[in-house]
mmCIF file with all atom_site columns, N, CA and C in Angstrom:
data_model
loop_
_atom_site.group_PDB
_atom_site.id
_atom_site.type_symbol
_atom_site.label_atom_id
_atom_site.label_alt_id
_atom_site.label_comp_id
_atom_site.label_asym_id
_atom_site.label_entity_id
_atom_site.label_seq_id
_atom_site.pdbx_PDB_ins_code
_atom_site.Cartn_x
_atom_site.Cartn_y
_atom_site.Cartn_z
_atom_site.occupancy
_atom_site.B_iso_or_equiv
_atom_site.pdbx_formal_charge
_atom_site.auth_seq_id
_atom_site.auth_comp_id
_atom_site.auth_asym_id
_atom_site.auth_atom_id
_atom_site.pdbx_PDB_model_num
ATOM 1   N N  . UNK A 1 1  ? 0.777  -1.203 0.000   1.00 0.00 ? 1  UNK A N  1
ATOM 2   C CA . UNK A 1 1  ? 0.000  0.000  0.000   1.00 0.00 ? 1  UNK A CA 1
ATOM 3   C C  . UNK A 1 1  ? 0.822  1.271  0.000   1.00 0.00 ? 1  UNK A C  1
ATOM 4   N N  . UNK A 1 2  ? 2.132  1.206  0.272   1.00 0.00 ? 2  UNK A N  1
ATOM 5   C CA . UNK A 1 2  ? 2.964  2.410  0.275   1.00 0.00 ? 2  UNK A CA 1
ATOM 6   C C  . UNK A 1 2  ? 4.038  2.311  -0.816  1.00 0.00 ? 2  UNK A C  1
ATOM 7   N N  . UNK A 1 3  ? 4.481  3.476  -1.243  1.00 0.00 ? 3  UNK A N  1
ATOM 8   C CA . UNK A 1 3  ? 5.536  3.530  -2.257  1.00 0.00 ? 3  UNK A CA 1
ATOM 9   C C  . UNK A 1 3  ? 6.435  4.727  -1.955  1.00 0.00 ? 3  UNK A C  1
ATOM 10  N N  . UNK A 1 4  ? 7.730  4.569  -2.200  1.00 0.00 ? 4  UNK A N  1
ATOM 11  C CA . UNK A 1 4  ? 8.674  5.648  -1.916  1.00 0.00 ? 4  UNK A CA 1
ATOM 12  C C  . UNK A 1 4  ? 8.890  6.512  -3.150  1.00 0.00 ? 4  UNK A C  1
ATOM 13  N N  . UNK A 1 5  ? 8.759  7.808  -2.966  1.00 0.00 ? 5  UNK A N  1
ATOM 14  C CA . UNK A 1 5  ? 9.136  8.791  -3.973  1.00 0.00 ? 5  UNK A CA 1
ATOM 15  C C  . UNK A 1 5  ? 10.618 9.074  -3.756  1.00 0.00 ? 5  UNK A C  1
ATOM 16  N N  . UNK A 1 6  ? 11.417 8.934  -4.784  1.00 0.00 ? 6  UNK A N  1
ATOM 17  C CA . UNK A 1 6  ? 12.839 9.240  -4.703  1.00 0.00 ? 6  UNK A CA 1
ATOM 18  C C  . UNK A 1 6  ? 13.173 10.238 -5.802  1.00 0.00 ? 6  UNK A C  1
ATOM 19  N N  . UNK A 1 7  ? 13.615 11.411 -5.387  1.00 0.00 ? 7  UNK A N  1
ATOM 20  C CA . UNK A 1 7  ? 13.966 12.465 -6.335  1.00 0.00 ? 7  UNK A CA 1
ATOM 21  C C  . UNK A 1 7  ? 15.404 12.889 -6.117  1.00 0.00 ? 7  UNK A C  1
ATOM 22  N N  . UNK A 1 8  ? 16.078 13.237 -7.195  1.00 0.00 ? 8  UNK A N  1
ATOM 23  C CA . UNK A 1 8  ? 17.472 13.676 -7.122  1.00 0.00 ? 8  UNK A CA 1
ATOM 24  C C  . UNK A 1 8  ? 17.564 15.082 -7.690  1.00 0.00 ? 8  UNK A C  1
ATOM 25  N N  . UNK A 1 9  ? 18.239 15.946 -6.937  1.00 0.00 ? 9  UNK A N  1
ATOM 26  C CA . UNK A 1 9  ? 18.408 17.340 -7.328  1.00 0.00 ? 9  UNK A CA 1
ATOM 27  C C  . UNK A 1 9  ? 19.881 17.676 -7.384  1.00 0.00 ? 9  UNK A C  1
ATOM 28  N N  . UNK A 1 10 ? 20.279 18.460 -8.371  1.00 0.00 ? 10 UNK A N  1
ATOM 29  C CA . UNK A 1 10 ? 21.646 18.950 -8.454  1.00 0.00 ? 10 UNK A CA 1
ATOM 30  C C  . UNK A 1 10 ? 21.731 20.334 -7.832  1.00 0.00 ? 10 UNK A C  1
ATOM 31  N N  . UNK A 1 11 ? 22.657 20.505 -6.914  1.00 0.00 ? 11 UNK A N  1
ATOM 32  C CA . UNK A 1 11 ? 22.846 21.776 -6.217  1.00 0.00 ? 11 UNK A CA 1
ATOM 33  C C  . UNK A 1 11 ? 24.271 22.248 -6.505  1.00 0.00 ? 11 UNK A C  1
ATOM 34  N N  . UNK A 1 12 ? 24.409 23.491 -6.877  1.00 0.00 ? 12 UNK A N  1
ATOM 35  C CA . UNK A 1 12 ? 25.722 24.036 -7.200  1.00 0.00 ? 12 UNK A CA 1
ATOM 36  C C  . UNK A 1 12 ? 26.676 23.971 -6.016  1.00 0.00 ? 12 UNK A C  1
ATOM 37  N N  . UNK A 1 13 ? 27.946 23.804 -6.310  1.00 0.00 ? 13 UNK A N  1
ATOM 38  C CA . UNK A 1 13 ? 28.952 23.693 -5.249  1.00 0.00 ? 13 UNK A CA 1
ATOM 39  C C  . UNK A 1 13 ? 29.012 24.937 -4.368  1.00 0.00 ? 13 UNK A C  1
ATOM 40  N N  . UNK A 1 14 ? 28.632 26.082 -4.874  1.00 0.00 ? 14 UNK A N  1
ATOM 41  C CA . UNK A 1 14 ? 28.668 27.304 -4.096  1.00 0.00 ? 14 UNK A CA 1
ATOM 42  C C  . UNK A 1 14 ? 27.424 27.558 -3.264  1.00 0.00 ? 14 UNK A C  1
ATOM 43  N N  . UNK A 1 15 ? 26.436 26.703 -3.402  1.00 0.00 ? 15 UNK A N  1
ATOM 44  C CA . UNK A 1 15 ? 25.170 26.896 -2.690  1.00 0.00 ? 15 UNK A CA 1
ATOM 45  C C  . UNK A 1 15 ? 25.210 26.238 -1.308  1.00 0.00 ? 15 UNK A C  1
ATOM 46  N N  . UNK A 1 16 ? 24.271 26.631 -0.457  1.00 0.00 ? 16 UNK A N  1
ATOM 47  C CA . UNK A 1 16 ? 24.174 26.097 0.899   1.00 0.00 ? 16 UNK A CA 1
ATOM 48  C C  . UNK A 1 16 ? 23.487 24.730 0.882   1.00 0.00 ? 16 UNK A C  1
ATOM 49  N N  . UNK A 1 17 ? 24.242 23.687 1.196   1.00 0.00 ? 17 UNK A N  1
ATOM 50  C CA . UNK A 1 17 ? 23.656 22.348 1.221   1.00 0.00 ? 17 UNK A CA 1
ATOM 51  C C  . UNK A 1 17 ? 22.632 22.191 2.346   1.00 0.00 ? 17 UNK A C  1
ATOM 52  N N  . UNK A 1 18 ? 22.882 22.722 3.555   1.00 0.00 ? 18 UNK A N  1
ATOM 53  C CA . UNK A 1 18 ? 21.848 22.623 4.595   1.00 0.00 ? 18 UNK A CA 1
ATOM 54  C C  . UNK A 1 18 ? 20.542 23.309 4.177   1.00 0.00 ? 18 UNK A C  1
ATOM 55  N N  . UNK A 1 19 ? 20.656 24.451 3.507   1.00 0.00 ? 19 UNK A N  1
ATOM 56  C CA . UNK A 1 19 ? 19.447 25.150 3.056   1.00 0.00 ? 19 UNK A CA 1
ATOM 57  C C  . UNK A 1 19 ? 18.732 24.345 1.984   1.00 0.00 ? 19 UNK A C  1
ATOM 58  N N  . UNK A 1 20 ? 19.453 23.747 1.059   1.00 0.00 ? 20 UNK A N  1
ATOM 59  C CA . UNK A 1 20 ? 18.845 22.926 0.012   1.00 0.00 ? 20 UNK A CA 1
ATOM 60  C C  . UNK A 1 20 ? 18.103 21.738 0.634   1.00 0.00 ? 20 UNK A C  1
ATOM 61  N N  . UNK A 1 21 ? 18.727 21.078 1.605   1.00 0.00 ? 21 UNK A N  1
ATOM 62  C CA . UNK A 1 21 ? 18.065 19.962 2.298   1.00 0.00 ? 21 UNK A CA 1
ATOM 63  C C  . UNK A 1 21 ? 16.802 20.440 2.989   1.00 0.00 ? 21 UNK A C  1
ATOM 64  N N  . UNK A 1 22 ? 16.878 21.593 3.641   1.00 0.00 ? 22 UNK A N  1
ATOM 65  C CA . UNK A 1 22 ? 15.735 22.164 4.352   1.00 0.00 ? 22 UNK A CA 1
ATOM 66  C C  . UNK A 1 22 ? 14.563 22.427 3.409   1.00 0.00 ? 22 UNK A C  1
ATOM 67  N N  . UNK A 1 23 ? 14.865 23.014 2.249   1.00 0.00 ? 23 UNK A N  1
ATOM 68  C CA . UNK A 1 23 ? 13.828 23.307 1.255   1.00 0.00 ? 23 UNK A CA 1
ATOM 69  C C  . UNK A 1 23 ? 13.170 22.022 0.762   1.00 0.00 ? 23 UNK A C  1
ATOM 70  N N  . UNK A 1 24 ? 13.972 21.018 0.452   1.00 0.00 ? 24 UNK A N  1
ATOM 71  C CA . UNK A 1 24 ? 13.427 19.761 -0.062  1.00 0.00 ? 24 UNK A CA 1
ATOM 72  C C  . UNK A 1 24 ? 12.594 19.039 0.991   1.00 0.00 ? 24 UNK A C  1
ATOM 73  N N  . UNK A 1 25 ? 13.081 19.004 2.219   1.00 0.00 ? 25 UNK A N  1
ATOM 74  C CA . UNK A 1 25 ? 12.310 18.362 3.286   1.00 0.00 ? 25 UNK A CA 1
ATOM 75  C C  . UNK A 1 25 ? 11.003 19.097 3.535   1.00 0.00 ? 25 UNK A C  1
ATOM 76  N N  . UNK A 1 26 ? 11.024 20.413 3.486   1.00 0.00 ? 26 UNK A N  1
ATOM 77  C CA . UNK A 1 26 ? 9.791  21.193 3.659   1.00 0.00 ? 26 UNK A CA 1
ATOM 78  C C  . UNK A 1 26 ? 8.806  20.898 2.533   1.00 0.00 ? 26 UNK A C  1
ATOM 79  N N  . UNK A 1 27 ? 9.307  20.785 1.307   1.00 0.00 ? 27 UNK A N  1
ATOM 80  C CA . UNK A 1 27 ? 8.431  20.467 0.174   1.00 0.00 ? 27 UNK A CA 1
ATOM 81  C C  . UNK A 1 27 ? 7.735  19.130 0.391   1.00 0.00 ? 27 UNK A C  1
ATOM 82  N N  . UNK A 1 28 ? 8.463  18.160 0.917   1.00 0.00 ? 28 UNK A N  1
ATOM 83  C CA . UNK A 1 28 ? 7.860  16.845 1.176   1.00 0.00 ? 28 UNK A CA 1
ATOM 84  C C  . UNK A 1 28 ? 6.899  16.903 2.365   1.00 0.00 ? 28 UNK A C  1
ATOM 85  N N  . UNK A 1 29 ? 7.335  17.487 3.463   1.00 0.00 ? 29 UNK A N  1
ATOM 86  C CA . UNK A 1 29 ? 6.493  17.536 4.669   1.00 0.00 ? 29 UNK A CA 1
ATOM 87  C C  . UNK A 1 29 ? 5.205  18.318 4.453   1.00 0.00 ? 29 UNK A C  1
ATOM 88  N N  . UNK A 1 30 ? 5.252  19.332 3.600   1.00 0.00 ? 30 UNK A N  1
ATOM 89  C CA . UNK A 1 30 ? 4.081  20.171 3.355   1.00 0.00 ? 30 UNK A CA 1
ATOM 90  C C  . UNK A 1 30 ? 3.075  19.537 2.404   1.00 0.00 ? 30 UNK A C  1
ATOM 91  N N  . UNK A 1 31 ? 3.469  18.473 1.737   1.00 0.00 ? 31 UNK A N  1
ATOM 92  C CA . UNK A 1 31 ? 2.557  17.831 0.774   1.00 0.00 ? 31 UNK A CA 1
ATOM 93  C C  . UNK A 1 31 ? 1.536  16.978 1.519   1.00 0.00 ? 31 UNK A C  1
ATOM 94  N N  . UNK A 1 32 ? 0.293  17.131 1.159   1.00 0.00 ? 32 UNK A N  1
ATOM 95  C CA . UNK A 1 32 ? -0.800 16.456 1.867   1.00 0.00 ? 32 UNK A CA 1
ATOM 96  C C  . UNK A 1 32 ? -0.715 14.931 1.807   1.00 0.00 ? 32 UNK A C  1
ATOM 97  N N  . UNK A 1 33 ? -0.103 14.377 0.765   1.00 0.00 ? 33 UNK A N  1
ATOM 98  C CA . UNK A 1 33 ? -0.079 12.921 0.605   1.00 0.00 ? 33 UNK A CA 1
ATOM 99  C C  . UNK A 1 33 ? 1.166  12.243 1.165   1.00 0.00 ? 33 UNK A C  1
ATOM 100 N N  . UNK A 1 34 ? 2.154  13.027 1.584   1.00 0.00 ? 34 UNK A N  1
ATOM 101 C CA . UNK A 1 34 ? 3.373  12.423 2.138   1.00 0.00 ? 34 UNK A CA 1
ATOM 102 C C  . UNK A 1 34 ? 3.095  11.953 3.559   1.00 0.00 ? 34 UNK A C  1
ATOM 103 N N  . UNK A 1 35 ? 3.473  10.718 3.831   1.00 0.00 ? 35 UNK A N  1
ATOM 104 C CA . UNK A 1 35 ? 3.228  10.111 5.138   1.00 0.00 ? 35 UNK A CA 1
ATOM 105 C C  . UNK A 1 35 ? 4.272  10.585 6.154   1.00 0.00 ? 35 UNK A C  1
ATOM 106 N N  . UNK A 1 36 ? 3.841  10.665 7.408   1.00 0.00 ? 36 UNK A N  1
ATOM 107 C CA . UNK A 1 36 ? 4.743  11.061 8.492   1.00 0.00 ? 36 UNK A CA 1
ATOM 108 C C  . UNK A 1 36 ? 5.681  9.932  8.894   1.00 0.00 ? 36 UNK A C  1
ATOM 109 N N  . UNK A 1 37 ? 5.250  8.693  8.689   1.00 0.00 ? 37 UNK A N  1
ATOM 110 C CA . UNK A 1 37 ? 6.031  7.532  9.114   1.00 0.00 ? 37 UNK A CA 1
ATOM 111 C C  . UNK A 1 37 ? 6.058  6.510  7.989   1.00 0.00 ? 37 UNK A C  1
ATOM 112 N N  . UNK A 1 38 ? 7.200  6.258  7.415   1.00 0.00 ? 38 UNK A N  1
ATOM 113 C CA . UNK A 1 38 ? 8.510  6.812  7.735   1.00 0.00 ? 38 UNK A CA 1
ATOM 114 C C  . UNK A 1 38 ? 8.622  8.269  7.304   1.00 0.00 ? 38 UNK A C  1
ATOM 115 N N  . UNK A 1 39 ? 9.389  9.011  8.067   1.00 0.00 ? 39 UNK A N  1
ATOM 116 C CA . UNK A 1 39 ? 9.565  10.444 7.814   1.00 0.00 ? 39 UNK A CA 1
ATOM 117 C C  . UNK A 1 39 ? 10.371 10.674 6.536   1.00 0.00 ? 39 UNK A C  1
ATOM 118 N N  . UNK A 1 40 ? 10.114 11.796 5.841   1.00 0.00 ? 40 UNK A N  1
ATOM 119 C CA . UNK A 1 40 ? 10.929 12.134 4.675   1.00 0.00 ? 40 UNK A CA 1
ATOM 120 C C  . UNK A 1 40 ? 12.404 12.275 5.072   1.00 0.00 ? 40 UNK A C  1
ATOM 121 N N  . UNK A 1 41 ? 13.267 11.976 4.129   1.00 0.00 ? 41 UNK A N  1
ATOM 122 C CA . UNK A 1 41 ? 14.716 12.055 4.345   1.00 0.00 ? 41 UNK A CA 1
ATOM 123 C C  . UNK A 1 41 ? 15.349 12.742 3.145   1.00 0.00 ? 41 UNK A C  1
ATOM 124 N N  . UNK A 1 42 ? 16.357 13.573 3.396   1.00 0.00 ? 42 UNK A N  1
ATOM 125 C CA . UNK A 1 42 ? 17.129 14.196 2.319   1.00 0.00 ? 42 UNK A CA 1
ATOM 126 C C  . UNK A 1 42 ? 18.591 14.228 2.730   1.00 0.00 ? 42 UNK A C  1
ATOM 127 N N  . UNK A 1 43 ? 19.472 13.974 1.767   1.00 0.00 ? 43 UNK A N  1
ATOM 128 C CA . UNK A 1 43 ? 20.904 14.007 2.059   1.00 0.00 ? 43 UNK A CA 1
ATOM 129 C C  . UNK A 1 43 ? 21.729 13.983 0.790   1.00 0.00 ? 43 UNK A C  1
ATOM 130 N N  . UNK A 1 44 ? 22.995 14.301 0.947   1.00 0.00 ? 44 UNK A N  1
ATOM 131 C CA . UNK A 1 44 ? 23.940 14.279 -0.180  1.00 0.00 ? 44 UNK A CA 1
ATOM 132 C C  . UNK A 1 44 ? 24.194 12.831 -0.568  1.00 0.00 ? 44 UNK A C  1
ATOM 133 N N  . UNK A 1 45 ? 24.025 12.533 -1.837  1.00 0.00 ? 45 UNK A N  1
ATOM 134 C CA . UNK A 1 45 ? 24.219 11.165 -2.307  1.00 0.00 ? 45 UNK A CA 1
ATOM 135 C C  . UNK A 1 45 ? 25.285 11.043 -3.395  1.00 0.00 ? 45 UNK A C  1
ATOM 136 N N  . UNK A 1 46 ? 25.794 12.180 -3.897  1.00 0.00 ? 46 UNK A N  1
ATOM 137 C CA . UNK A 1 46 ? 26.872 12.101 -4.888  1.00 0.00 ? 46 UNK A CA 1
ATOM 138 C C  . UNK A 1 46 ? 27.513 13.468 -5.062  1.00 0.00 ? 46 UNK A C  1
ATOM 139 N N  . UNK A 1 47 ? 28.794 13.433 -5.395  1.00 0.00 ? 47 UNK A N  1
ATOM 140 C CA . UNK A 1 47 ? 29.538 14.638 -5.761  1.00 0.00 ? 47 UNK A CA 1
ATOM 141 C C  . UNK A 1 47 ? 29.826 14.537 -7.250  1.00 0.00 ? 47 UNK A C  1
ATOM 142 N N  . UNK A 1 48 ? 29.127 15.327 -8.030  1.00 0.00 ? 48 UNK A N  1
ATOM 143 C CA . UNK A 1 48 ? 29.220 15.256 -9.483  1.00 0.00 ? 48 UNK A CA 1
ATOM 144 C C  . UNK A 1 48 ? 30.191 16.321 -9.991  1.00 0.00 ? 48 UNK A C  1
ATOM 145 N N  . UNK A 1 49 ? 30.458 16.312 -11.280 1.00 0.00 ? 49 UNK A N  1
ATOM 146 C CA . UNK A 1 49 ? 31.410 17.258 -11.860 1.00 0.00 ? 49 UNK A CA 1
ATOM 147 C C  . UNK A 1 49 ? 31.006 18.711 -11.635 1.00 0.00 ? 49 UNK A C  1
ATOM 148 N N  . UNK A 1 50 ? 29.724 19.018 -11.824 1.00 0.00 ? 50 UNK A N  1
ATOM 149 C CA . UNK A 1 50 ? 29.306 20.421 -11.741 1.00 0.00 ? 50 UNK A CA 1
ATOM 150 C C  . UNK A 1 50 ? 28.279 20.700 -10.647 1.00 0.00 ? 50 UNK A C  1
ATOM 151 N N  . UNK A 1 51 ? 27.919 19.690 -9.870  1.00 0.00 ? 51 UNK A N  1
ATOM 152 C CA . UNK A 1 51 ? 26.939 19.903 -8.804  1.00 0.00 ? 51 UNK A CA 1
ATOM 153 C C  . UNK A 1 51 ? 27.047 18.807 -7.756  1.00 0.00 ? 51 UNK A C  1
ATOM 154 N N  . UNK A 1 52 ? 26.413 19.079 -6.632  1.00 0.00 ? 52 UNK A N  1
ATOM 155 C CA . UNK A 1 52 ? 26.275 18.095 -5.563  1.00 0.00 ? 52 UNK A CA 1
ATOM 156 C C  . UNK A 1 52 ? 24.867 17.517 -5.676  1.00 0.00 ? 52 UNK A C  1
ATOM 157 N N  . UNK A 1 53 ? 24.753 16.204 -5.674  1.00 0.00 ? 53 UNK A N  1
ATOM 158 C CA . UNK A 1 53 ? 23.448 15.560 -5.784  1.00 0.00 ? 53 UNK A CA 1
ATOM 159 C C  . UNK A 1 53 ? 22.851 15.372 -4.398  1.00 0.00 ? 53 UNK A C  1
ATOM 160 N N  . UNK A 1 54 ? 21.640 15.894 -4.221  1.00 0.00 ? 54 UNK A N  1
ATOM 161 C CA . UNK A 1 54 ? 20.879 15.662 -2.997  1.00 0.00 ? 54 UNK A CA 1
ATOM 162 C C  . UNK A 1 54 ? 19.666 14.827 -3.377  1.00 0.00 ? 54 UNK A C  1
ATOM 163 N N  . UNK A 1 55 ? 19.481 13.729 -2.670  1.00 0.00 ? 55 UNK A N  1
ATOM 164 C CA . UNK A 1 55 ? 18.321 12.871 -2.896  1.00 0.00 ? 55 UNK A CA 1
ATOM 165 C C  . UNK A 1 55 ? 17.287 13.114 -1.815  1.00 0.00 ? 55 UNK A C  1
ATOM 166 N N  . UNK A 1 56 ? 16.041 13.045 -2.206  1.00 0.00 ? 56 UNK A N  1
ATOM 167 C CA . UNK A 1 56 ? 14.917 13.178 -1.292  1.00 0.00 ? 56 UNK A CA 1
ATOM 168 C C  . UNK A 1 56 ? 14.095 11.903 -1.361  1.00 0.00 ? 56 UNK A C  1
ATOM 169 N N  . UNK A 1 57 ? 13.806 11.335 -0.203  1.00 0.00 ? 57 UNK A N  1
ATOM 170 C CA . UNK A 1 57 ? 12.938 10.156 -0.108  1.00 0.00 ? 57 UNK A CA 1
ATOM 171 C C  . UNK A 1 57 ? 11.716 10.533 0.698   1.00 0.00 ? 57 UNK A C  1
ATOM 172 N N  . UNK A 1 58 ? 10.540 10.195 0.201   1.00 0.00 ? 58 UNK A N  1
ATOM 173 C CA . UNK A 1 58 ? 9.289  10.428 0.915   1.00 0.00 ? 58 UNK A CA 1
ATOM 174 C C  . UNK A 1 58 ? 8.332  9.291  0.582   1.00 0.00 ? 58 UNK A C  1
ATOM 175 N N  . UNK A 1 59 ? 7.590  8.849  1.575   1.00 0.00 ? 59 UNK A N  1
ATOM 176 C CA . UNK A 1 59 ? 6.664  7.735  1.393   1.00 0.00 ? 59 UNK A CA 1
ATOM 177 C C  . UNK A 1 59 ? 5.236  8.247  1.240   1.00 0.00 ? 59 UNK A C  1
ATOM 178 N N  . UNK A 1 60 ? 4.515  7.636  0.298   1.00 0.00 ? 60 UNK A N  1
ATOM 179 C CA . UNK A 1 60 ? 3.115  7.986  0.030   1.00 0.00 ? 60 UNK A CA 1
ATOM 180 C C  . UNK A 1 60 ? 2.331  6.701  -0.192  1.00 0.00 ? 60 UNK A C  1
ATOM 181 N N  . UNK A 1 61 ? 1.005  6.802  -0.175  1.00 0.00 ? 61 UNK A N  1
ATOM 182 C CA . UNK A 1 61 ? 0.182  5.664  -0.581  1.00 0.00 ? 61 UNK A CA 1
ATOM 183 C C  . UNK A 1 61 ? 0.412  5.435  -2.070  1.00 0.00 ? 61 UNK A C  1
ATOM 184 N N  . UNK A 1 62 ? 0.358  4.195  -2.476  1.00 0.00 ? 62 UNK A N  1
ATOM 185 C CA . UNK A 1 62 ? 0.661  3.851  -3.873  1.00 0.00 ? 62 UNK A CA 1
ATOM 186 C C  . UNK A 1 62 ? -0.166 4.647  -4.873  1.00 0.00 ? 62 UNK A C  1
ATOM 187 N N  . UNK A 1 63 ? -1.437 4.848  -4.573  1.00 0.00 ? 63 UNK A N  1
ATOM 188 C CA . UNK A 1 63 ? -2.310 5.544  -5.523  1.00 0.00 ? 63 UNK A CA 1
ATOM 189 C C  . UNK A 1 63 ? -1.995 7.040  -5.636  1.00 0.00 ? 63 UNK A C  1
ATOM 190 N N  . UNK A 1 64 ? -1.224 7.590  -4.695  1.00 0.00 ? 64 UNK A N  1
ATOM 191 C CA . UNK A 1 64 ? -0.873 9.008  -4.713  1.00 0.00 ? 64 UNK A CA 1
ATOM 192 C C  . UNK A 1 64 ? 0.522  9.266  -5.288  1.00 0.00 ? 64 UNK A C  1
ATOM 193 N N  . UNK A 1 65 ? 1.241  8.208  -5.691  1.00 0.00 ? 65 UNK A N  1
ATOM 194 C CA . UNK A 1 65 ? 2.647  8.325  -6.050  1.00 0.00 ? 65 UNK A CA 1
ATOM 195 C C  . UNK A 1 65 ? 2.914  9.318  -7.180  1.00 0.00 ? 65 UNK A C  1
ATOM 196 N N  . UNK A 1 66 ? 2.234  9.185  -8.301  1.00 0.00 ? 66 UNK A N  1
ATOM 197 C CA . UNK A 1 66 ? 2.536  10.021 -9.464  1.00 0.00 ? 66 UNK A CA 1
ATOM 198 C C  . UNK A 1 66 ? 2.313  11.493 -9.173  1.00 0.00 ? 66 UNK A C  1
ATOM 199 N N  . UNK A 1 67 ? 1.161  11.827 -8.576  1.00 0.00 ? 67 UNK A N  1
ATOM 200 C CA . UNK A 1 67 ? 0.862  13.235 -8.321  1.00 0.00 ? 67 UNK A CA 1
ATOM 201 C C  . UNK A 1 67 ? 1.788  13.814 -7.257  1.00 0.00 ? 67 UNK A C  1
ATOM 202 N N  . UNK A 1 68 ? 2.041  13.043 -6.204  1.00 0.00 ? 68 UNK A N  1
ATOM 203 C CA . UNK A 1 68 ? 2.946  13.512 -5.156  1.00 0.00 ? 68 UNK A CA 1
ATOM 204 C C  . UNK A 1 68 ? 4.344  13.739 -5.725  1.00 0.00 ? 68 UNK A C  1
ATOM 205 N N  . UNK A 1 69 ? 4.820  12.826 -6.542  1.00 0.00 ? 69 UNK A N  1
ATOM 206 C CA . UNK A 1 69 ? 6.141  12.962 -7.153  1.00 0.00 ? 69 UNK A CA 1
ATOM 207 C C  . UNK A 1 69 ? 6.225  14.239 -7.975  1.00 0.00 ? 69 UNK A C  1
ATOM 208 N N  . UNK A 1 70 ? 5.215  14.477 -8.823  1.00 0.00 ? 70 UNK A N  1
ATOM 209 C CA . UNK A 1 70 ? 5.202  15.661 -9.667  1.00 0.00 ? 70 UNK A CA 1
ATOM 210 C C  . UNK A 1 70 ? 5.152  16.940 -8.828  1.00 0.00 ? 70 UNK A C  1
ATOM 211 N N  . UNK A 1 71 ? 4.320  16.954 -7.812  1.00 0.00 ? 71 UNK A N  1
ATOM 212 C CA . UNK A 1 71 ? 4.174  18.139 -6.958  1.00 0.00 ? 71 UNK A CA 1
ATOM 213 C C  . UNK A 1 71 ? 5.444  18.448 -6.186  1.00 0.00 ? 71 UNK A C  1
ATOM 214 N N  . UNK A 1 72 ? 6.067  17.421 -5.612  1.00 0.00 ? 72 UNK A N  1
ATOM 215 C CA . UNK A 1 72 ? 7.280  17.629 -4.819  1.00 0.00 ? 72 UNK A CA 1
ATOM 216 C C  . UNK A 1 72 ? 8.440  18.044 -5.714  1.00 0.00 ? 72 UNK A C  1
ATOM 217 N N  . UNK A 1 73 ? 8.525  17.472 -6.909  1.00 0.00 ? 73 UNK A N  1
ATOM 218 C CA . UNK A 1 73 ? 9.564  17.851 -7.855  1.00 0.00 ? 73 UNK A CA 1
ATOM 219 C C  . UNK A 1 73 ? 9.432  19.341 -8.208  1.00 0.00 ? 73 UNK A C  1
ATOM 220 N N  . UNK A 1 74 ? 8.226  19.782 -8.476  1.00 0.00 ? 74 UNK A N  1
ATOM 221 C CA . UNK A 1 74 ? 7.991  21.182 -8.804  1.00 0.00 ? 74 UNK A CA 1
ATOM 222 C C  . UNK A 1 74 ? 8.310  22.075 -7.597  1.00 0.00 ? 74 UNK A C  1
ATOM 223 N N  . UNK A 1 75 ? 7.879  21.702 -6.425  1.00 0.00 ? 75 UNK A N  1
ATOM 224 C CA . UNK A 1 75 ? 8.128  22.509 -5.223  1.00 0.00 ? 75 UNK A CA 1
ATOM 225 C C  . UNK A 1 75 ? 9.622  22.569 -4.909  1.00 0.00 ? 75 UNK A C  1
ATOM 226 N N  . UNK A 1 76 ? 10.342 21.495 -5.140  1.00 0.00 ? 76 UNK A N  1
ATOM 227 C CA . UNK A 1 76 ? 11.770 21.456 -4.872  1.00 0.00 ? 76 UNK A CA 1
ATOM 228 C C  . UNK A 1 76 ? 12.569 22.320 -5.829  1.00 0.00 ? 76 UNK A C  1
ATOM 229 N N  . UNK A 1 77 ? 12.078 22.472 -7.040  1.00 0.00 ? 77 UNK A N  1
ATOM 230 C CA . UNK A 1 77 ? 12.764 23.293 -8.014  1.00 0.00 ? 77 UNK A CA 1
ATOM 231 C C  . UNK A 1 77 ? 12.826 24.719 -7.570  1.00 0.00 ? 77 UNK A C  1
#
């Protein structure tokens, strides 16, 4: 009944990584379909040539996956 939304964002090396994580976590927590348990998670998952990759994980009911993914991706941008 649950499915994990996993999104990856590229953040410039000169940008604030704590602030980027904060924004992404807020986007997930503020979404009506994101479940509280397990809680959303965001962290650095790769150091790329031109950016730092931050991944966001959030759990939703399976039937809400596509819309939640699209909404959180837009909010994170």
